[in-house]
Short mmCIF file of C-alpha atoms in Angstrom, two decimals:
data_model
loop_
_atom_site.label_atom_id
_atom_site.label_comp_id
_atom_site.label_asym_id
_atom_site.label_seq_id
_atom_site.Cartn_x
_atom_site.Cartn_y
_atom_site.Cartn_z
CA MET A 1 -12.22 9.89 20.04
CA PHE A 2 -9.32 8.01 18.47
CA ASN A 3 -7.17 5.92 20.81
CA ILE A 4 -3.45 6.20 20.05
CA ALA A 5 -0.72 3.76 21.05
CA LEU A 6 2.57 5.65 21.37
CA PHE A 7 5.75 3.69 20.69
CA GLY A 8 8.73 5.39 22.29
CA ALA A 9 8.92 7.53 25.42
CA GLY A 10 12.03 9.47 24.42
CA ARG A 11 12.38 13.12 23.45
CA ILE A 12 10.26 13.04 20.30
CA GLY A 13 7.79 10.65 21.89
CA GLN A 14 7.24 13.17 24.67
CA VAL A 15 6.53 15.87 22.08
CA HIS A 16 3.85 13.74 20.45
CA ALA A 17 2.43 12.68 23.81
CA VAL A 18 1.62 16.31 24.59
CA ASN A 19 -0.07 16.90 21.23
CA ILE A 20 -2.01 13.63 21.31
CA ALA A 21 -3.34 14.42 24.77
CA LYS A 22 -4.18 18.04 23.94
CA HIS A 23 -6.08 17.31 20.73
CA PRO A 24 -9.85 17.08 21.29
CA LYS A 25 -10.19 14.05 19.01
CA THR A 26 -7.30 11.85 20.22
CA THR A 27 -6.52 10.07 23.45
CA LEU A 28 -3.11 8.80 24.55
CA TYR A 29 -4.39 5.29 25.16
CA SER A 30 -1.10 3.49 25.80
CA ILE A 31 2.67 3.85 25.84
CA ILE A 32 5.10 1.15 24.72
CA ASP A 33 8.79 1.40 25.58
CA PRO A 34 11.28 -1.20 26.87
CA TYR A 35 12.69 1.42 29.26
CA LEU A 36 9.93 1.37 31.84
CA GLU A 37 11.03 4.49 33.68
CA GLY A 38 10.19 6.70 30.69
CA ALA A 39 7.00 4.76 29.98
CA LYS A 40 5.83 5.11 33.58
CA LYS A 41 6.41 8.87 33.52
CA ILE A 42 4.19 9.33 30.46
CA SER A 43 1.65 6.81 31.79
CA GLU A 44 1.28 8.68 35.06
CA GLU A 45 1.14 12.11 33.42
CA TYR A 46 -1.55 11.25 30.87
CA GLY A 47 -3.36 8.28 32.39
CA ALA A 48 -2.18 5.98 29.60
CA LYS A 49 -1.76 2.22 29.84
CA ILE A 50 1.66 0.61 29.62
CA GLN A 51 1.53 -2.14 27.00
CA GLU A 52 3.82 -4.60 25.28
CA ILE A 53 4.18 -4.43 21.49
CA ASP A 54 2.02 -7.47 20.69
CA GLU A 55 -0.59 -6.41 23.24
CA ALA A 56 -0.97 -2.94 21.71
CA MET A 57 -1.07 -4.21 18.14
CA SER A 58 -3.80 -6.76 18.88
CA ASP A 59 -5.84 -4.43 21.12
CA PRO A 60 -9.11 -3.60 19.27
CA ASN A 61 -9.37 -0.36 21.25
CA VAL A 62 -6.20 0.99 19.59
CA HIS A 63 -7.17 2.86 16.44
CA ALA A 64 -3.74 4.13 15.42
CA VAL A 65 -0.06 3.94 16.29
CA CYS A 66 2.41 6.78 16.67
CA ILE A 67 5.90 5.35 16.14
CA CYS A 68 8.63 7.40 17.81
CA SER A 69 10.93 4.56 18.84
CA ALA A 70 14.52 3.90 17.73
CA THR A 71 15.04 4.03 13.95
CA HIS A 72 15.90 0.33 13.61
CA THR A 73 12.45 -0.61 15.00
CA HIS A 74 10.36 1.52 12.62
CA ALA A 75 9.90 -0.86 9.69
CA ASP A 76 8.98 -3.85 11.87
CA LEU A 77 6.45 -1.81 13.85
CA ILE A 78 4.95 -0.37 10.66
CA GLU A 79 4.45 -3.85 9.21
CA MET A 80 2.89 -5.15 12.44
CA ALA A 81 0.54 -2.19 12.60
CA ALA A 82 -0.50 -2.67 8.96
CA GLN A 83 -1.17 -6.37 9.55
CA HIS A 84 -3.43 -5.44 12.48
CA GLY A 85 -5.27 -2.74 10.54
CA LYS A 86 -3.98 0.23 12.54
CA VAL A 87 -3.61 3.68 10.98
CA ILE A 88 0.09 4.57 11.07
CA PHE A 89 2.06 7.66 11.96
CA CYS A 90 5.83 7.13 11.90
CA GLU A 91 8.64 9.54 12.54
CA LYS A 92 11.25 9.69 9.80
CA PRO A 93 13.00 7.60 8.61
CA ILE A 94 11.02 4.48 7.77
CA ASP A 95 14.37 2.68 7.70
CA LEU A 96 17.95 3.46 6.71
CA ASP A 97 18.02 0.78 3.99
CA ILE A 98 16.01 1.57 0.87
CA SER A 99 15.20 -2.07 0.08
CA ARG A 100 13.82 -2.53 3.58
CA VAL A 101 11.74 0.63 3.13
CA ARG A 102 10.25 -0.70 -0.10
CA ASP A 103 9.42 -4.09 1.43
CA CYS A 104 7.77 -2.33 4.37
CA LEU A 105 5.67 -0.06 2.15
CA ALA A 106 4.59 -3.06 0.08
CA THR A 107 3.16 -4.58 3.26
CA VAL A 108 1.33 -1.33 4.04
CA ARG A 109 -0.18 -1.27 0.55
CA GLN A 110 -1.14 -4.94 0.79
CA HIS A 111 -3.21 -4.27 3.90
CA GLY A 112 -4.63 -0.96 2.67
CA VAL A 113 -4.02 1.08 5.83
CA PRO A 114 -3.29 4.83 5.74
CA MET A 115 0.26 5.81 6.68
CA MET A 116 1.83 9.19 7.36
CA VAL A 117 5.56 9.96 7.70
CA GLY A 118 6.67 12.69 10.10
CA PHE A 119 8.53 15.31 8.11
CA ASN A 120 7.47 18.04 10.50
CA ARG A 121 9.04 20.97 8.64
CA ARG A 122 6.34 20.80 5.99
CA TYR A 123 3.97 22.01 8.70
CA ASP A 124 6.05 24.93 9.99
CA PRO A 125 3.89 28.08 9.67
CA GLN A 126 6.75 30.07 8.12
CA PHE A 127 7.62 27.52 5.45
CA ARG A 128 3.96 26.74 4.84
CA THR A 129 3.31 30.43 4.11
CA VAL A 130 6.11 30.40 1.52
CA LYS A 131 4.54 27.36 -0.13
CA ASN A 132 1.05 28.87 -0.08
CA GLN A 133 2.22 32.18 -1.56
CA LEU A 134 4.14 30.36 -4.27
CA ASN A 135 0.99 28.38 -5.13
CA ALA A 136 -0.94 31.65 -5.24
CA GLY A 137 1.42 32.99 -7.90
CA VAL A 138 2.87 35.76 -5.74
CA ILE A 139 6.41 35.37 -7.12
CA GLY A 140 5.58 33.73 -10.45
CA GLN A 141 7.62 30.75 -11.64
CA PRO A 142 10.08 29.45 -9.00
CA GLU A 143 13.66 29.65 -10.21
CA SER A 144 15.98 29.05 -7.25
CA LEU A 145 15.59 27.85 -3.68
CA VAL A 146 18.15 28.19 -0.88
CA ILE A 147 17.66 26.17 2.30
CA THR A 148 19.91 26.83 5.29
CA SER A 149 19.86 24.33 8.14
CA ARG A 150 22.47 24.38 10.90
CA ASP A 151 22.30 22.63 14.25
CA PRO A 152 23.49 24.52 17.35
CA SER A 153 26.02 21.79 18.19
CA PRO A 154 27.10 18.40 16.82
CA PRO A 155 25.82 15.08 18.18
CA PRO A 156 28.25 12.61 19.77
CA ALA A 157 30.42 10.84 17.19
CA GLU A 158 28.93 7.52 18.33
CA TYR A 159 25.56 8.73 17.07
CA THR A 160 26.71 8.46 13.46
CA LYS A 161 26.88 4.68 13.84
CA VAL A 162 23.11 4.45 14.34
CA SER A 163 21.89 7.57 12.52
CA GLY A 164 22.91 6.55 9.01
CA GLY A 165 25.11 9.62 8.69
CA MET A 166 24.42 13.31 8.17
CA PHE A 167 22.60 13.02 4.84
CA ARG A 168 20.16 10.35 6.07
CA ASP A 169 19.69 11.89 9.51
CA MET A 170 19.79 15.67 9.10
CA THR A 171 19.83 16.63 5.42
CA ILE A 172 16.90 14.30 4.69
CA HIS A 173 14.58 16.96 6.18
CA ASP A 174 15.89 19.57 3.75
CA LEU A 175 15.70 17.18 0.80
CA ASP A 176 12.03 16.60 1.57
CA MET A 177 11.51 20.34 2.01
CA ALA A 178 13.03 21.04 -1.42
CA ARG A 179 10.55 18.64 -3.07
CA PHE A 180 7.68 20.06 -1.04
CA ILE A 181 8.40 23.71 -1.85
CA MET A 182 9.26 23.24 -5.53
CA GLY A 183 6.37 20.86 -6.20
CA GLU A 184 8.46 18.59 -8.43
CA ASP A 185 11.07 15.86 -8.11
CA PRO A 186 14.72 16.66 -8.88
CA VAL A 187 16.45 15.09 -11.86
CA SER A 188 19.98 15.26 -10.43
CA ILE A 189 21.85 15.92 -7.22
CA THR A 190 25.41 17.02 -6.45
CA ALA A 191 26.76 16.91 -2.90
CA HIS A 192 29.96 18.10 -1.25
CA GLY A 193 30.81 17.36 2.36
CA SER A 194 33.64 17.68 4.85
CA CYS A 195 34.41 17.44 8.54
CA MET A 196 34.99 20.91 9.95
CA VAL A 197 33.38 20.75 13.39
CA ASP A 198 34.41 17.59 15.25
CA PRO A 199 37.32 15.41 14.10
CA ALA A 200 35.75 12.44 15.90
CA ILE A 201 32.80 12.60 13.51
CA GLY A 202 35.20 12.29 10.60
CA GLU A 203 37.00 9.41 12.27
CA ALA A 204 33.61 7.69 12.60
CA GLY A 205 33.18 8.01 8.83
CA ASP A 206 30.71 10.89 8.71
CA ILE A 207 30.68 14.58 7.81
CA ASP A 208 29.40 17.66 9.63
CA THR A 209 29.46 20.31 6.88
CA ALA A 210 27.76 20.02 3.48
CA VAL A 211 26.44 21.82 0.42
CA LEU A 212 24.03 20.13 -1.99
CA VAL A 213 22.62 21.25 -5.33
CA LEU A 214 19.43 19.79 -6.80
CA ASN A 215 18.32 20.36 -10.39
CA PHE A 216 14.62 20.14 -11.27
CA PRO A 217 12.85 19.33 -14.57
CA SER A 218 11.64 22.95 -14.87
CA GLY A 219 15.24 24.18 -14.78
CA ALA A 220 14.92 25.45 -11.22
CA ILE A 221 17.79 24.85 -8.80
CA ALA A 222 17.79 24.23 -5.05
CA THR A 223 20.84 24.68 -2.83
CA ILE A 224 21.02 23.18 0.67
CA ASN A 225 23.57 24.44 3.23
CA ASN A 226 24.12 22.21 6.26
CA SER A 227 26.32 22.36 9.33
CA ARG A 228 26.33 20.50 12.62
CA ARG A 229 27.45 23.69 14.39
CA SER A 230 26.01 27.16 14.77
CA GLY A 231 27.34 29.51 17.41
CA TYR A 232 24.13 31.55 17.46
CA GLY A 233 21.30 29.00 17.86
CA TYR A 234 19.28 26.74 15.58
CA ASP A 235 19.66 28.28 12.12
CA GLN A 236 16.62 27.46 9.96
CA ARG A 237 16.02 29.70 6.94
CA LEU A 238 14.58 29.49 3.47
CA GLU A 239 14.71 31.78 0.43
CA LEU A 240 12.74 31.23 -2.77
CA HIS A 241 13.38 33.39 -5.83
CA GLY A 242 10.86 33.52 -8.66
CA SER A 243 10.20 35.29 -11.92
CA LYS A 244 8.22 38.03 -10.16
CA GLY A 245 9.87 38.34 -6.78
CA LEU A 246 11.36 36.76 -3.68
CA LEU A 247 9.99 34.95 -0.63
CA GLN A 248 12.04 34.62 2.55
CA ALA A 249 11.37 32.74 5.79
CA HIS A 250 13.77 33.95 8.46
CA ASN A 251 14.76 32.37 11.76
CA VAL A 252 12.28 32.34 14.61
CA LYS A 253 14.06 34.24 17.39
CA GLU A 254 13.96 33.98 21.17
CA ASN A 255 12.20 37.34 21.15
CA LEU A 256 11.51 40.13 18.65
CA VAL A 257 13.01 42.98 20.68
CA GLN A 258 15.85 44.95 19.08
CA HIS A 259 18.13 47.27 21.03
CA TRP A 260 19.41 50.20 18.98
CA GLY A 261 22.30 52.16 20.44
CA GLU A 262 25.50 53.97 19.55
CA GLU A 263 27.22 50.72 18.58
CA GLY A 264 24.40 49.55 16.33
CA CYS A 265 21.60 47.04 16.74
CA VAL A 266 21.47 44.06 19.09
CA ALA A 267 18.78 41.40 18.48
CA ALA A 268 17.95 38.05 20.04
CA LYS A 269 19.42 34.82 18.71
CA PRO A 270 17.38 32.15 16.92
CA GLN A 271 15.57 29.70 19.19
CA HIS A 272 18.00 27.11 20.50
CA PHE A 273 16.80 23.79 19.11
CA PHE A 274 14.14 21.95 17.15
CA LEU A 275 11.78 21.40 20.09
CA GLU A 276 11.25 25.15 20.42
CA ARG A 277 11.65 26.09 16.75
CA TYR A 278 9.18 23.55 15.42
CA GLU A 279 6.69 23.42 18.31
CA ALA A 280 3.88 24.82 16.14
CA ALA A 281 4.85 22.51 13.29
CA TYR A 282 4.38 19.41 15.46
CA VAL A 283 0.93 20.62 16.50
CA ALA A 284 -0.10 21.20 12.87
CA GLU A 285 1.42 17.87 11.84
CA TRP A 286 -0.71 16.02 14.39
CA GLN A 287 -3.83 17.82 13.16
CA ASP A 288 -3.01 16.52 9.68
CA PHE A 289 -2.81 13.00 11.07
CA VAL A 290 -6.19 13.43 12.74
CA ASP A 291 -7.52 14.40 9.31
CA VAL A 292 -6.05 11.12 8.02
CA LEU A 293 -7.84 9.24 10.80
CA GLU A 294 -11.06 10.87 9.59
CA GLY A 295 -10.53 9.69 6.03
CA GLN A 296 -8.33 12.22 4.25
CA GLU A 297 -5.27 11.24 2.25
CA PRO A 298 -1.97 11.93 4.07
CA GLU A 299 -0.06 14.88 2.69
CA CYS A 300 3.25 13.22 3.55
CA GLY A 301 2.92 9.48 2.98
CA GLY A 302 5.16 6.46 2.70
CA ALA A 303 6.25 7.34 -0.84
CA ASP A 304 7.57 10.67 0.43
CA GLY A 305 9.58 8.89 3.10
CA GLU A 306 10.96 6.52 0.47
CA TYR A 307 11.92 9.30 -1.94
CA ALA A 308 13.65 11.37 0.73
CA LEU A 309 15.88 8.39 1.50
CA VAL A 310 16.54 7.89 -2.24
CA LEU A 311 17.79 11.48 -2.38
CA ALA A 312 19.90 11.08 0.77
CA ASP A 313 21.50 7.92 -0.65
CA ALA A 314 22.15 9.70 -3.96
CA ALA A 315 23.75 12.61 -2.11
CA LEU A 316 26.10 10.21 -0.33
CA GLU A 317 26.99 8.55 -3.62
CA SER A 318 27.62 11.94 -5.23
CA MET A 319 29.94 13.01 -2.43
CA LYS A 320 31.89 9.75 -2.47
CA GLN A 321 32.25 9.66 -6.24
CA GLY A 322 32.78 13.39 -6.70
CA LYS A 323 30.18 13.68 -9.45
CA THR A 324 26.56 14.59 -10.14
CA ILE A 325 24.10 11.72 -9.74
CA LYS A 326 21.21 11.48 -12.17
CA LEU A 327 17.87 10.54 -10.63
#
């Protein structure tokens, strides 16, 4: 059994707490969160200790850390864990500043500890099937990829002050997905954005609607469509066109029942938010981390977290300057 110290008792921390406790090879050993009410709830539910940061890091019984705390704490916790020889799982992003990310990853390399970054969409069964069929040659050479990602409703405008903005917070998932699906790094990026959903988001200096185009060395093109609003649920789709055909991953719906009548067809909406939509992805992601604990190389490591932020920063630069950014 691997003992896991969980940093952060918030929404995503609760998701990981369930999967850590359910997995036959991991134990939720301790929970670390300055807000004791949330920590106590998880502690009581799973029989985990409540620890302070230094206590957990220096505890020889802790084999690995799962970092789900506030974004601004990630890099410091990663460095502490590396210095104490703990295997590291960290939710995205590593940090919002690329220089801080690179300093952090240098510390991880110096201490030689495995590290995995939580881009959960790589592990979604629908998207994974697209990737596997592409690798199997089902549609030949990939030529164009379209990723659609729309949230059901926008976050509070105040959130933009701590999130790093739409590209670093939301689009970063799709940027990583484009690299993952295509199997190569883009050579340029062009981004357009506007504020169409909530004027307060624009007043805070952010956007809520965007289209991005990525060009790859092979000549393939990826297009990303983002919105902070969808009136019909959490819109998560992917379409990959190749030289021999097309692969599509549609939305996962609340149910698969269709009602056909005189006025046409009525079907269920997509699942409401990421907790439902990506439930299976989080389970598969944790299994991958257990494989890392057992000695395998992480599929999504620190370099992937770094590169996703590079792309998000380039997208922001492209939008501000109104031109394509070479990578």
